[in-house]
C-alpha cells in the first residue's frame, strides 16, 4: 500500500508543482515539505484556493494559511524547509518596515507575533523606527509569544509560551520565558569524560 501511495505521489507531484509555480515563487516550492512529503503541495493548493481564487485574504509569494498575517512578504527571509511556520494559525509578522530573518529549523507556534516597529508612545498614529528581528537556527518560539523590534535570538533558543521578548539573547542555547523574557536555563551541557 505504501509503495502504491509513493508511486501516485511521484506521478502527480510534478503536475501539482508546475501548477503551484503559476502562483508562488519557485524558490519556496522545494525543501522537505515538497521532496519528502505531500504536505507542501497540499498547503499550496489550499492557499491557491482560499487566497488566489476565493480571495478570502491577501496573496503571498509562498503558501500561507488563512489566519496568518504578514505585513510585507518581501521583508522576510526563511529556508523553504520552514514553510510549515506559515501554516500556524494566528501567526502575525508585522514587518512593513524592518526585516525578519527566520533561521533554518526554527518553529513558530500558533499566535506568535514578531514585530519590527512599535507605535510611538507619544503619538500612537506614528511608528518608531523599525529594527530588524533575527531568529537563529533551531529556535522554538512558544505559543502566544511576542518578539519585539531589535531582538536577536541565537541558535537553539526556546521561548516559553506567552513570553514577551524585549531584548536580544544572542548566545542562544537557552530557555527564556516571562514578560519581559529572562534567562531560565542554559542548554549548553558540558561533555563528561567516560
mmCIF file with all atom_site columns, C-alpha atoms in Angstrom:
data_model
loop_
_atom_site.group_PDB
_atom_site.id
_atom_site.type_symbol
_atom_site.label_atom_id
_atom_site.label_alt_id
_atom_site.label_comp_id
_atom_site.label_asym_id
_atom_site.label_entity_id
_atom_site.label_seq_id
_atom_site.pdbx_PDB_ins_code
_atom_site.Cartn_x
_atom_site.Cartn_y
_atom_site.Cartn_z
_atom_site.occupancy
_atom_site.B_iso_or_equiv
_atom_site.pdbx_formal_charge
_atom_site.auth_seq_id
_atom_site.auth_comp_id
_atom_site.auth_asym_id
_atom_site.auth_atom_id
_atom_site.pdbx_PDB_model_num
ATOM 1   C CA . UNK A 1 1   ? 0.000   0.000  0.000   1.00 0.00 ? 1   UNK A CA 1
ATOM 2   C CA . UNK A 1 2   ? 2.822   2.410  0.891   1.00 0.00 ? 2   UNK A CA 1
ATOM 3   C CA . UNK A 1 3   ? 4.614   1.722  -2.379  1.00 0.00 ? 3   UNK A CA 1
ATOM 4   C CA . UNK A 1 4   ? 1.396   2.493  -4.285  1.00 0.00 ? 4   UNK A CA 1
ATOM 5   C CA . UNK A 1 5   ? 0.990   5.796  -2.428  1.00 0.00 ? 5   UNK A CA 1
ATOM 6   C CA . UNK A 1 6   ? 4.610   6.713  -3.215  1.00 0.00 ? 6   UNK A CA 1
ATOM 7   C CA . UNK A 1 7   ? 4.098   5.868  -6.878  1.00 0.00 ? 7   UNK A CA 1
ATOM 8   C CA . UNK A 1 8   ? 0.958   8.020  -7.074  1.00 0.00 ? 8   UNK A CA 1
ATOM 9   C CA . UNK A 1 9   ? 2.751   10.856 -5.291  1.00 0.00 ? 9   UNK A CA 1
ATOM 10  C CA . UNK A 1 10  ? 5.728   10.591 -7.658  1.00 0.00 ? 10  UNK A CA 1
ATOM 11  C CA . UNK A 1 11  ? 3.367   10.740 -10.641 1.00 0.00 ? 11  UNK A CA 1
ATOM 12  C CA . UNK A 1 12  ? 1.253   13.740 -9.620  1.00 0.00 ? 12  UNK A CA 1
ATOM 13  C CA . UNK A 1 13  ? 3.770   15.852 -7.660  1.00 0.00 ? 13  UNK A CA 1
ATOM 14  C CA . UNK A 1 14  ? 5.403   17.349 -10.791 1.00 0.00 ? 14  UNK A CA 1
ATOM 15  C CA . UNK A 1 15  ? 1.988   18.295 -12.204 1.00 0.00 ? 15  UNK A CA 1
ATOM 16  C CA . UNK A 1 16  ? 0.884   19.984 -8.983  1.00 0.00 ? 16  UNK A CA 1
ATOM 17  C CA . UNK A 1 17  ? 4.311   21.632 -8.664  1.00 0.00 ? 17  UNK A CA 1
ATOM 18  C CA . UNK A 1 18  ? 4.005   23.123 -12.159 1.00 0.00 ? 18  UNK A CA 1
ATOM 19  C CA . UNK A 1 19  ? 0.531   24.430 -11.271 1.00 0.00 ? 19  UNK A CA 1
ATOM 20  C CA . UNK A 1 20  ? 1.761   25.962 -7.995  1.00 0.00 ? 20  UNK A CA 1
ATOM 21  C CA . UNK A 1 21  ? 4.576   27.779 -9.825  1.00 0.00 ? 21  UNK A CA 1
ATOM 22  C CA . UNK A 1 22  ? 1.857   29.840 -11.510 1.00 0.00 ? 22  UNK A CA 1
ATOM 23  C CA . UNK A 1 23  ? 1.046   31.376 -8.120  1.00 0.00 ? 23  UNK A CA 1
ATOM 24  C CA . UNK A 1 24  ? 4.193   31.122 -5.977  1.00 0.00 ? 24  UNK A CA 1
ATOM 25  C CA . UNK A 1 25  ? 7.901   31.807 -6.392  1.00 0.00 ? 25  UNK A CA 1
ATOM 26  C CA . UNK A 1 26  ? 9.672   28.542 -7.219  1.00 0.00 ? 26  UNK A CA 1
ATOM 27  C CA . UNK A 1 27  ? 12.347  29.033 -4.533  1.00 0.00 ? 27  UNK A CA 1
ATOM 28  C CA . UNK A 1 28  ? 9.659   28.326 -1.923  1.00 0.00 ? 28  UNK A CA 1
ATOM 29  C CA . UNK A 1 29  ? 8.329   25.192 -3.637  1.00 0.00 ? 29  UNK A CA 1
ATOM 30  C CA . UNK A 1 30  ? 11.178  22.940 -2.575  1.00 0.00 ? 30  UNK A CA 1
ATOM 31  C CA . UNK A 1 31  ? 12.543  21.535 0.664   1.00 0.00 ? 31  UNK A CA 1
ATOM 32  C CA . UNK A 1 32  ? 11.353  18.785 2.944   1.00 0.00 ? 32  UNK A CA 1
ATOM 33  C CA . UNK A 1 33  ? 7.633   19.538 2.653   1.00 0.00 ? 33  UNK A CA 1
ATOM 34  C CA . UNK A 1 34  ? 7.776   19.088 -1.112  1.00 0.00 ? 34  UNK A CA 1
ATOM 35  C CA . UNK A 1 35  ? 10.507  16.491 -1.546  1.00 0.00 ? 35  UNK A CA 1
ATOM 36  C CA . UNK A 1 36  ? 9.804   14.107 1.362   1.00 0.00 ? 36  UNK A CA 1
ATOM 37  C CA . UNK A 1 37  ? 6.074   14.555 1.846   1.00 0.00 ? 37  UNK A CA 1
ATOM 38  C CA . UNK A 1 38  ? 2.956   15.813 0.143   1.00 0.00 ? 38  UNK A CA 1
ATOM 39  C CA . UNK A 1 39  ? 2.266   18.484 2.808   1.00 0.00 ? 39  UNK A CA 1
ATOM 40  C CA . UNK A 1 40  ? 3.784   21.369 0.827   1.00 0.00 ? 40  UNK A CA 1
ATOM 41  C CA . UNK A 1 41  ? 1.678   20.542 -2.202  1.00 0.00 ? 41  UNK A CA 1
ATOM 42  C CA . UNK A 1 42  ? -1.478  20.438 -0.072  1.00 0.00 ? 42  UNK A CA 1
ATOM 43  C CA . UNK A 1 43  ? -0.611  23.756 1.604   1.00 0.00 ? 43  UNK A CA 1
ATOM 44  C CA . UNK A 1 44  ? -0.004  25.271 -1.802  1.00 0.00 ? 44  UNK A CA 1
ATOM 45  C CA . UNK A 1 45  ? -3.318  24.026 -3.230  1.00 0.00 ? 45  UNK A CA 1
ATOM 46  C CA . UNK A 1 46  ? -5.166  25.254 -0.131  1.00 0.00 ? 46  UNK A CA 1
ATOM 47  C CA . UNK A 1 47  ? -3.542  28.704 -0.385  1.00 0.00 ? 47  UNK A CA 1
ATOM 48  C CA . UNK A 1 48  ? -4.352  28.968 -4.102  1.00 0.00 ? 48  UNK A CA 1
ATOM 49  C CA . UNK A 1 49  ? -7.976  28.073 -3.394  1.00 0.00 ? 49  UNK A CA 1
ATOM 50  C CA . UNK A 1 50  ? -8.526  30.330 -0.362  1.00 0.00 ? 50  UNK A CA 1
ATOM 51  C CA . UNK A 1 51  ? -6.317  33.298 -1.246  1.00 0.00 ? 51  UNK A CA 1
ATOM 52  C CA . UNK A 1 52  ? -5.989  33.400 -5.039  1.00 0.00 ? 52  UNK A CA 1
ATOM 53  C CA . UNK A 1 53  ? -9.335  32.004 -6.197  1.00 0.00 ? 53  UNK A CA 1
ATOM 54  C CA . UNK A 1 54  ? -11.802 32.794 -3.395  1.00 0.00 ? 54  UNK A CA 1
ATOM 55  C CA . UNK A 1 55  ? -9.853  35.974 -2.469  1.00 0.00 ? 55  UNK A CA 1
ATOM 56  C CA . UNK A 1 56  ? -10.536 35.477 1.242   1.00 0.00 ? 56  UNK A CA 1
ATOM 57  C CA . UNK A 1 57  ? -7.281  37.239 2.155   1.00 0.00 ? 57  UNK A CA 1
ATOM 58  C CA . UNK A 1 58  ? -4.091  38.768 0.749   1.00 0.00 ? 58  UNK A CA 1
ATOM 59  C CA . UNK A 1 59  ? -1.858  36.666 -1.517  1.00 0.00 ? 59  UNK A CA 1
ATOM 60  C CA . UNK A 1 60  ? 1.825   35.939 -0.844  1.00 0.00 ? 60  UNK A CA 1
ATOM 61  C CA . UNK A 1 61  ? 4.741   34.590 -2.922  1.00 0.00 ? 61  UNK A CA 1
ATOM 62  C CA . UNK A 1 62  ? 4.668   31.350 -0.879  1.00 0.00 ? 62  UNK A CA 1
ATOM 63  C CA . UNK A 1 63  ? 1.849   29.166 0.533   1.00 0.00 ? 63  UNK A CA 1
ATOM 64  C CA . UNK A 1 64  ? 0.308   30.769 3.625   1.00 0.00 ? 64  UNK A CA 1
ATOM 65  C CA . UNK A 1 65  ? -2.727  29.504 5.552   1.00 0.00 ? 65  UNK A CA 1
ATOM 66  C CA . UNK A 1 66  ? -5.722  31.681 6.328   1.00 0.00 ? 66  UNK A CA 1
ATOM 67  C CA . UNK A 1 67  ? -5.356  33.355 9.706   1.00 0.00 ? 67  UNK A CA 1
ATOM 68  C CA . UNK A 1 68  ? -1.675  34.158 9.129   1.00 0.00 ? 68  UNK A CA 1
ATOM 69  C CA . UNK A 1 69  ? -0.828  37.858 8.666   1.00 0.00 ? 69  UNK A CA 1
ATOM 70  C CA . UNK A 1 70  ? 2.402   39.128 7.117   1.00 0.00 ? 70  UNK A CA 1
ATOM 71  C CA . UNK A 1 71  ? 2.771   42.862 6.541   1.00 0.00 ? 71  UNK A CA 1
ATOM 72  C CA . UNK A 1 72  ? 5.452   42.579 3.857   1.00 0.00 ? 72  UNK A CA 1
ATOM 73  C CA . UNK A 1 73  ? 6.469   39.200 2.444   1.00 0.00 ? 73  UNK A CA 1
ATOM 74  C CA . UNK A 1 74  ? 9.495   40.816 0.774   1.00 0.00 ? 74  UNK A CA 1
ATOM 75  C CA . UNK A 1 75  ? 10.901  41.713 4.217   1.00 0.00 ? 75  UNK A CA 1
ATOM 76  C CA . UNK A 1 76  ? 11.231  38.154 5.449   1.00 0.00 ? 76  UNK A CA 1
ATOM 77  C CA . UNK A 1 77  ? 13.942  35.566 4.906   1.00 0.00 ? 77  UNK A CA 1
ATOM 78  C CA . UNK A 1 78  ? 13.449  31.874 5.680   1.00 0.00 ? 78  UNK A CA 1
ATOM 79  C CA . UNK A 1 79  ? 14.518  28.439 4.471   1.00 0.00 ? 79  UNK A CA 1
ATOM 80  C CA . UNK A 1 80  ? 11.894  26.518 2.437   1.00 0.00 ? 80  UNK A CA 1
ATOM 81  C CA . UNK A 1 81  ? 12.143  23.686 4.996   1.00 0.00 ? 81  UNK A CA 1
ATOM 82  C CA . UNK A 1 82  ? 10.383  26.071 7.376   1.00 0.00 ? 82  UNK A CA 1
ATOM 83  C CA . UNK A 1 83  ? 7.293   26.663 5.249   1.00 0.00 ? 83  UNK A CA 1
ATOM 84  C CA . UNK A 1 84  ? 5.304   24.887 7.987   1.00 0.00 ? 84  UNK A CA 1
ATOM 85  C CA . UNK A 1 85  ? 5.609   28.033 10.134  1.00 0.00 ? 85  UNK A CA 1
ATOM 86  C CA . UNK A 1 86  ? 3.261   29.833 7.748   1.00 0.00 ? 86  UNK A CA 1
ATOM 87  C CA . UNK A 1 87  ? 0.570   27.216 8.341   1.00 0.00 ? 87  UNK A CA 1
ATOM 88  C CA . UNK A 1 88  ? 0.470   28.036 12.080  1.00 0.00 ? 88  UNK A CA 1
ATOM 89  C CA . UNK A 1 89  ? -2.851  29.712 12.991  1.00 0.00 ? 89  UNK A CA 1
ATOM 90  C CA . UNK A 1 90  ? -2.654  33.240 14.307  1.00 0.00 ? 90  UNK A CA 1
ATOM 91  C CA . UNK A 1 91  ? 0.949   33.903 13.222  1.00 0.00 ? 91  UNK A CA 1
ATOM 92  C CA . UNK A 1 92  ? 1.414   37.682 12.978  1.00 0.00 ? 92  UNK A CA 1
ATOM 93  C CA . UNK A 1 93  ? 4.505   39.154 11.326  1.00 0.00 ? 93  UNK A CA 1
ATOM 94  C CA . UNK A 1 94  ? 4.411   42.955 11.423  1.00 0.00 ? 94  UNK A CA 1
ATOM 95  C CA . UNK A 1 95  ? 7.313   43.874 9.161   1.00 0.00 ? 95  UNK A CA 1
ATOM 96  C CA . UNK A 1 96  ? 6.105   46.648 6.861   1.00 0.00 ? 96  UNK A CA 1
ATOM 97  C CA . UNK A 1 97  ? 9.455   48.239 7.716   1.00 0.00 ? 97  UNK A CA 1
ATOM 98  C CA . UNK A 1 98  ? 12.360  46.233 9.078   1.00 0.00 ? 98  UNK A CA 1
ATOM 99  C CA . UNK A 1 99  ? 13.346  42.712 8.163   1.00 0.00 ? 99  UNK A CA 1
ATOM 100 C CA . UNK A 1 100 ? 12.573  39.388 9.850   1.00 0.00 ? 100 UNK A CA 1
ATOM 101 C CA . UNK A 1 101 ? 15.036  36.528 9.459   1.00 0.00 ? 101 UNK A CA 1
ATOM 102 C CA . UNK A 1 102 ? 13.931  33.050 10.498  1.00 0.00 ? 102 UNK A CA 1
ATOM 103 C CA . UNK A 1 103 ? 16.802  30.590 10.907  1.00 0.00 ? 103 UNK A CA 1
ATOM 104 C CA . UNK A 1 104 ? 16.766  27.101 9.474   1.00 0.00 ? 104 UNK A CA 1
ATOM 105 C CA . UNK A 1 105 ? 14.864  24.632 11.626  1.00 0.00 ? 105 UNK A CA 1
ATOM 106 C CA . UNK A 1 106 ? 13.052  27.217 13.750  1.00 0.00 ? 106 UNK A CA 1
ATOM 107 C CA . UNK A 1 107 ? 9.483   26.599 14.884  1.00 0.00 ? 107 UNK A CA 1
ATOM 108 C CA . UNK A 1 108 ? 6.828   29.243 15.465  1.00 0.00 ? 108 UNK A CA 1
ATOM 109 C CA . UNK A 1 109 ? 3.838   28.049 17.484  1.00 0.00 ? 109 UNK A CA 1
ATOM 110 C CA . UNK A 1 110 ? 0.292   29.361 16.982  1.00 0.00 ? 110 UNK A CA 1
ATOM 111 C CA . UNK A 1 111 ? -0.419  33.006 17.819  1.00 0.00 ? 111 UNK A CA 1
ATOM 112 C CA . UNK A 1 112 ? 3.219   34.118 17.767  1.00 0.00 ? 112 UNK A CA 1
ATOM 113 C CA . UNK A 1 113 ? 3.779   37.792 16.967  1.00 0.00 ? 113 UNK A CA 1
ATOM 114 C CA . UNK A 1 114 ? 7.040   39.190 15.607  1.00 0.00 ? 114 UNK A CA 1
ATOM 115 C CA . UNK A 1 115 ? 7.129   42.964 15.371  1.00 0.00 ? 115 UNK A CA 1
ATOM 116 C CA . UNK A 1 116 ? 9.776   45.178 13.741  1.00 0.00 ? 116 UNK A CA 1
ATOM 117 C CA . UNK A 1 117 ? 8.299   48.621 14.557  1.00 0.00 ? 117 UNK A CA 1
ATOM 118 C CA . UNK A 1 118 ? 6.322   49.734 17.610  1.00 0.00 ? 118 UNK A CA 1
ATOM 119 C CA . UNK A 1 119 ? 3.914   52.641 17.845  1.00 0.00 ? 119 UNK A CA 1
ATOM 120 C CA . UNK A 1 120 ? 5.324   55.885 19.196  1.00 0.00 ? 120 UNK A CA 1
ATOM 121 C CA . UNK A 1 121 ? 4.078   56.100 22.828  1.00 0.00 ? 121 UNK A CA 1
ATOM 122 C CA . UNK A 1 122 ? 3.690   59.886 22.451  1.00 0.00 ? 122 UNK A CA 1
ATOM 123 C CA . UNK A 1 123 ? 1.699   59.573 19.231  1.00 0.00 ? 123 UNK A CA 1
ATOM 124 C CA . UNK A 1 124 ? 0.128   56.164 18.541  1.00 0.00 ? 124 UNK A CA 1
ATOM 125 C CA . UNK A 1 125 ? -0.654  57.257 14.956  1.00 0.00 ? 125 UNK A CA 1
ATOM 126 C CA . UNK A 1 126 ? 3.082   57.096 14.205  1.00 0.00 ? 126 UNK A CA 1
ATOM 127 C CA . UNK A 1 127 ? 5.601   54.266 14.393  1.00 0.00 ? 127 UNK A CA 1
ATOM 128 C CA . UNK A 1 128 ? 9.095   54.367 15.849  1.00 0.00 ? 128 UNK A CA 1
ATOM 129 C CA . UNK A 1 129 ? 11.986  53.492 13.544  1.00 0.00 ? 129 UNK A CA 1
ATOM 130 C CA . UNK A 1 130 ? 11.967  49.840 12.529  1.00 0.00 ? 130 UNK A CA 1
ATOM 131 C CA . UNK A 1 131 ? 14.550  47.390 13.855  1.00 0.00 ? 131 UNK A CA 1
ATOM 132 C CA . UNK A 1 132 ? 15.277  44.018 12.278  1.00 0.00 ? 132 UNK A CA 1
ATOM 133 C CA . UNK A 1 133 ? 14.462  40.801 14.137  1.00 0.00 ? 133 UNK A CA 1
ATOM 134 C CA . UNK A 1 134 ? 16.647  37.710 13.782  1.00 0.00 ? 134 UNK A CA 1
ATOM 135 C CA . UNK A 1 135 ? 15.563  34.270 14.996  1.00 0.00 ? 135 UNK A CA 1
ATOM 136 C CA . UNK A 1 136 ? 18.507  31.841 14.921  1.00 0.00 ? 136 UNK A CA 1
ATOM 137 C CA . UNK A 1 137 ? 18.720  28.289 13.624  1.00 0.00 ? 137 UNK A CA 1
ATOM 138 C CA . UNK A 1 138 ? 16.817  25.688 15.617  1.00 0.00 ? 138 UNK A CA 1
ATOM 139 C CA . UNK A 1 139 ? 14.853  28.151 17.774  1.00 0.00 ? 139 UNK A CA 1
ATOM 140 C CA . UNK A 1 140 ? 11.428  27.324 19.135  1.00 0.00 ? 140 UNK A CA 1
ATOM 141 C CA . UNK A 1 141 ? 9.020   30.163 19.885  1.00 0.00 ? 141 UNK A CA 1
ATOM 142 C CA . UNK A 1 142 ? 6.190   29.035 22.177  1.00 0.00 ? 142 UNK A CA 1
ATOM 143 C CA . UNK A 1 143 ? 2.503   29.762 21.713  1.00 0.00 ? 143 UNK A CA 1
ATOM 144 C CA . UNK A 1 144 ? 1.248   33.331 22.289  1.00 0.00 ? 144 UNK A CA 1
ATOM 145 C CA . UNK A 1 145 ? 4.768   34.775 22.497  1.00 0.00 ? 145 UNK A CA 1
ATOM 146 C CA . UNK A 1 146 ? 5.709   38.200 21.167  1.00 0.00 ? 146 UNK A CA 1
ATOM 147 C CA . UNK A 1 147 ? 9.132   39.136 19.790  1.00 0.00 ? 147 UNK A CA 1
ATOM 148 C CA . UNK A 1 148 ? 9.702   42.906 19.774  1.00 0.00 ? 148 UNK A CA 1
ATOM 149 C CA . UNK A 1 149 ? 11.844  45.103 17.476  1.00 0.00 ? 149 UNK A CA 1
ATOM 150 C CA . UNK A 1 150 ? 15.615  44.625 17.534  1.00 0.00 ? 150 UNK A CA 1
ATOM 151 C CA . UNK A 1 151 ? 15.563  41.177 19.145  1.00 0.00 ? 151 UNK A CA 1
ATOM 152 C CA . UNK A 1 152 ? 18.232  38.702 18.061  1.00 0.00 ? 152 UNK A CA 1
ATOM 153 C CA . UNK A 1 153 ? 17.875  35.135 19.329  1.00 0.00 ? 153 UNK A CA 1
ATOM 154 C CA . UNK A 1 154 ? 20.934  32.944 18.998  1.00 0.00 ? 154 UNK A CA 1
ATOM 155 C CA . UNK A 1 155 ? 20.674  29.339 17.830  1.00 0.00 ? 155 UNK A CA 1
ATOM 156 C CA . UNK A 1 156 ? 18.669  26.780 19.816  1.00 0.00 ? 156 UNK A CA 1
ATOM 157 C CA . UNK A 1 157 ? 16.806  29.357 21.895  1.00 0.00 ? 157 UNK A CA 1
ATOM 158 C CA . UNK A 1 158 ? 13.493  28.172 23.341  1.00 0.00 ? 158 UNK A CA 1
ATOM 159 C CA . UNK A 1 159 ? 10.986  30.924 24.152  1.00 0.00 ? 159 UNK A CA 1
ATOM 160 C CA . UNK A 1 160 ? 8.407   29.832 26.709  1.00 0.00 ? 160 UNK A CA 1
ATOM 161 C CA . UNK A 1 161 ? 4.718   30.174 25.851  1.00 0.00 ? 161 UNK A CA 1
ATOM 162 C CA . UNK A 1 162 ? 3.238   33.602 26.491  1.00 0.00 ? 162 UNK A CA 1
ATOM 163 C CA . UNK A 1 163 ? 6.600   35.359 26.738  1.00 0.00 ? 163 UNK A CA 1
ATOM 164 C CA . UNK A 1 164 ? 7.376   38.891 25.613  1.00 0.00 ? 164 UNK A CA 1
ATOM 165 C CA . UNK A 1 165 ? 10.954  39.099 24.337  1.00 0.00 ? 165 UNK A CA 1
ATOM 166 C CA . UNK A 1 166 ? 12.173  42.690 24.594  1.00 0.00 ? 166 UNK A CA 1
ATOM 167 C CA . UNK A 1 167 ? 15.947  42.268 24.310  1.00 0.00 ? 167 UNK A CA 1
ATOM 168 C CA . UNK A 1 168 ? 18.479  40.120 22.441  1.00 0.00 ? 168 UNK A CA 1
ATOM 169 C CA . UNK A 1 169 ? 19.708  36.719 23.655  1.00 0.00 ? 169 UNK A CA 1
ATOM 170 C CA . UNK A 1 170 ? 22.474  36.337 21.080  1.00 0.00 ? 170 UNK A CA 1
ATOM 171 C CA . UNK A 1 171 ? 24.341  33.429 22.704  1.00 0.00 ? 171 UNK A CA 1
ATOM 172 C CA . UNK A 1 172 ? 21.406  31.095 22.217  1.00 0.00 ? 172 UNK A CA 1
ATOM 173 C CA . UNK A 1 173 ? 21.278  27.533 23.600  1.00 0.00 ? 173 UNK A CA 1
ATOM 174 C CA . UNK A 1 174 ? 18.925  28.698 26.318  1.00 0.00 ? 174 UNK A CA 1
ATOM 175 C CA . UNK A 1 175 ? 15.362  28.651 27.594  1.00 0.00 ? 175 UNK A CA 1
ATOM 176 C CA . UNK A 1 176 ? 13.925  32.125 28.104  1.00 0.00 ? 176 UNK A CA 1
ATOM 177 C CA . UNK A 1 177 ? 10.469  32.979 29.406  1.00 0.00 ? 177 UNK A CA 1
ATOM 178 C CA . UNK A 1 178 ? 8.378   35.642 31.073  1.00 0.00 ? 178 UNK A CA 1
ATOM 179 C CA . UNK A 1 179 ? 7.269   39.188 30.446  1.00 0.00 ? 179 UNK A CA 1
ATOM 180 C CA . UNK A 1 180 ? 9.788   40.564 29.867  1.00 0.00 ? 180 UNK A CA 1
ATOM 181 C CA . UNK A 1 181 ? 11.623  37.355 28.969  1.00 0.00 ? 181 UNK A CA 1
ATOM 182 C CA . UNK A 1 182 ? 14.649  36.411 31.052  1.00 0.00 ? 182 UNK A CA 1
ATOM 183 C CA . UNK A 1 183 ? 17.075  33.523 31.061  1.00 0.00 ? 183 UNK A CA 1
ATOM 184 C CA . UNK A 1 184 ? 15.535  30.465 32.715  1.00 0.00 ? 184 UNK A CA 1
ATOM 185 C CA . UNK A 1 185 ? 18.045  27.787 31.835  1.00 0.00 ? 185 UNK A CA 1
ATOM 186 C CA . UNK A 1 186 ? 21.179  27.331 29.755  1.00 0.00 ? 186 UNK A CA 1
ATOM 187 C CA . UNK A 1 187 ? 21.026  24.410 27.322  1.00 0.00 ? 187 UNK A CA 1
ATOM 188 C CA . UNK A 1 188 ? 24.783  24.129 26.995  1.00 0.00 ? 188 UNK A CA 1
ATOM 189 C CA . UNK A 1 189 ? 25.906  20.934 28.667  1.00 0.00 ? 189 UNK A CA 1
ATOM 190 C CA . UNK A 1 190 ? 29.495  20.022 29.266  1.00 0.00 ? 190 UNK A CA 1
ATOM 191 C CA . UNK A 1 191 ? 30.602  16.659 27.958  1.00 0.00 ? 191 UNK A CA 1
ATOM 192 C CA . UNK A 1 192 ? 31.719  14.352 30.685  1.00 0.00 ? 192 UNK A CA 1
ATOM 193 C CA . UNK A 1 193 ? 34.773  12.230 30.137  1.00 0.00 ? 193 UNK A CA 1
ATOM 194 C CA . UNK A 1 194 ? 33.947  8.488  30.004  1.00 0.00 ? 194 UNK A CA 1
#
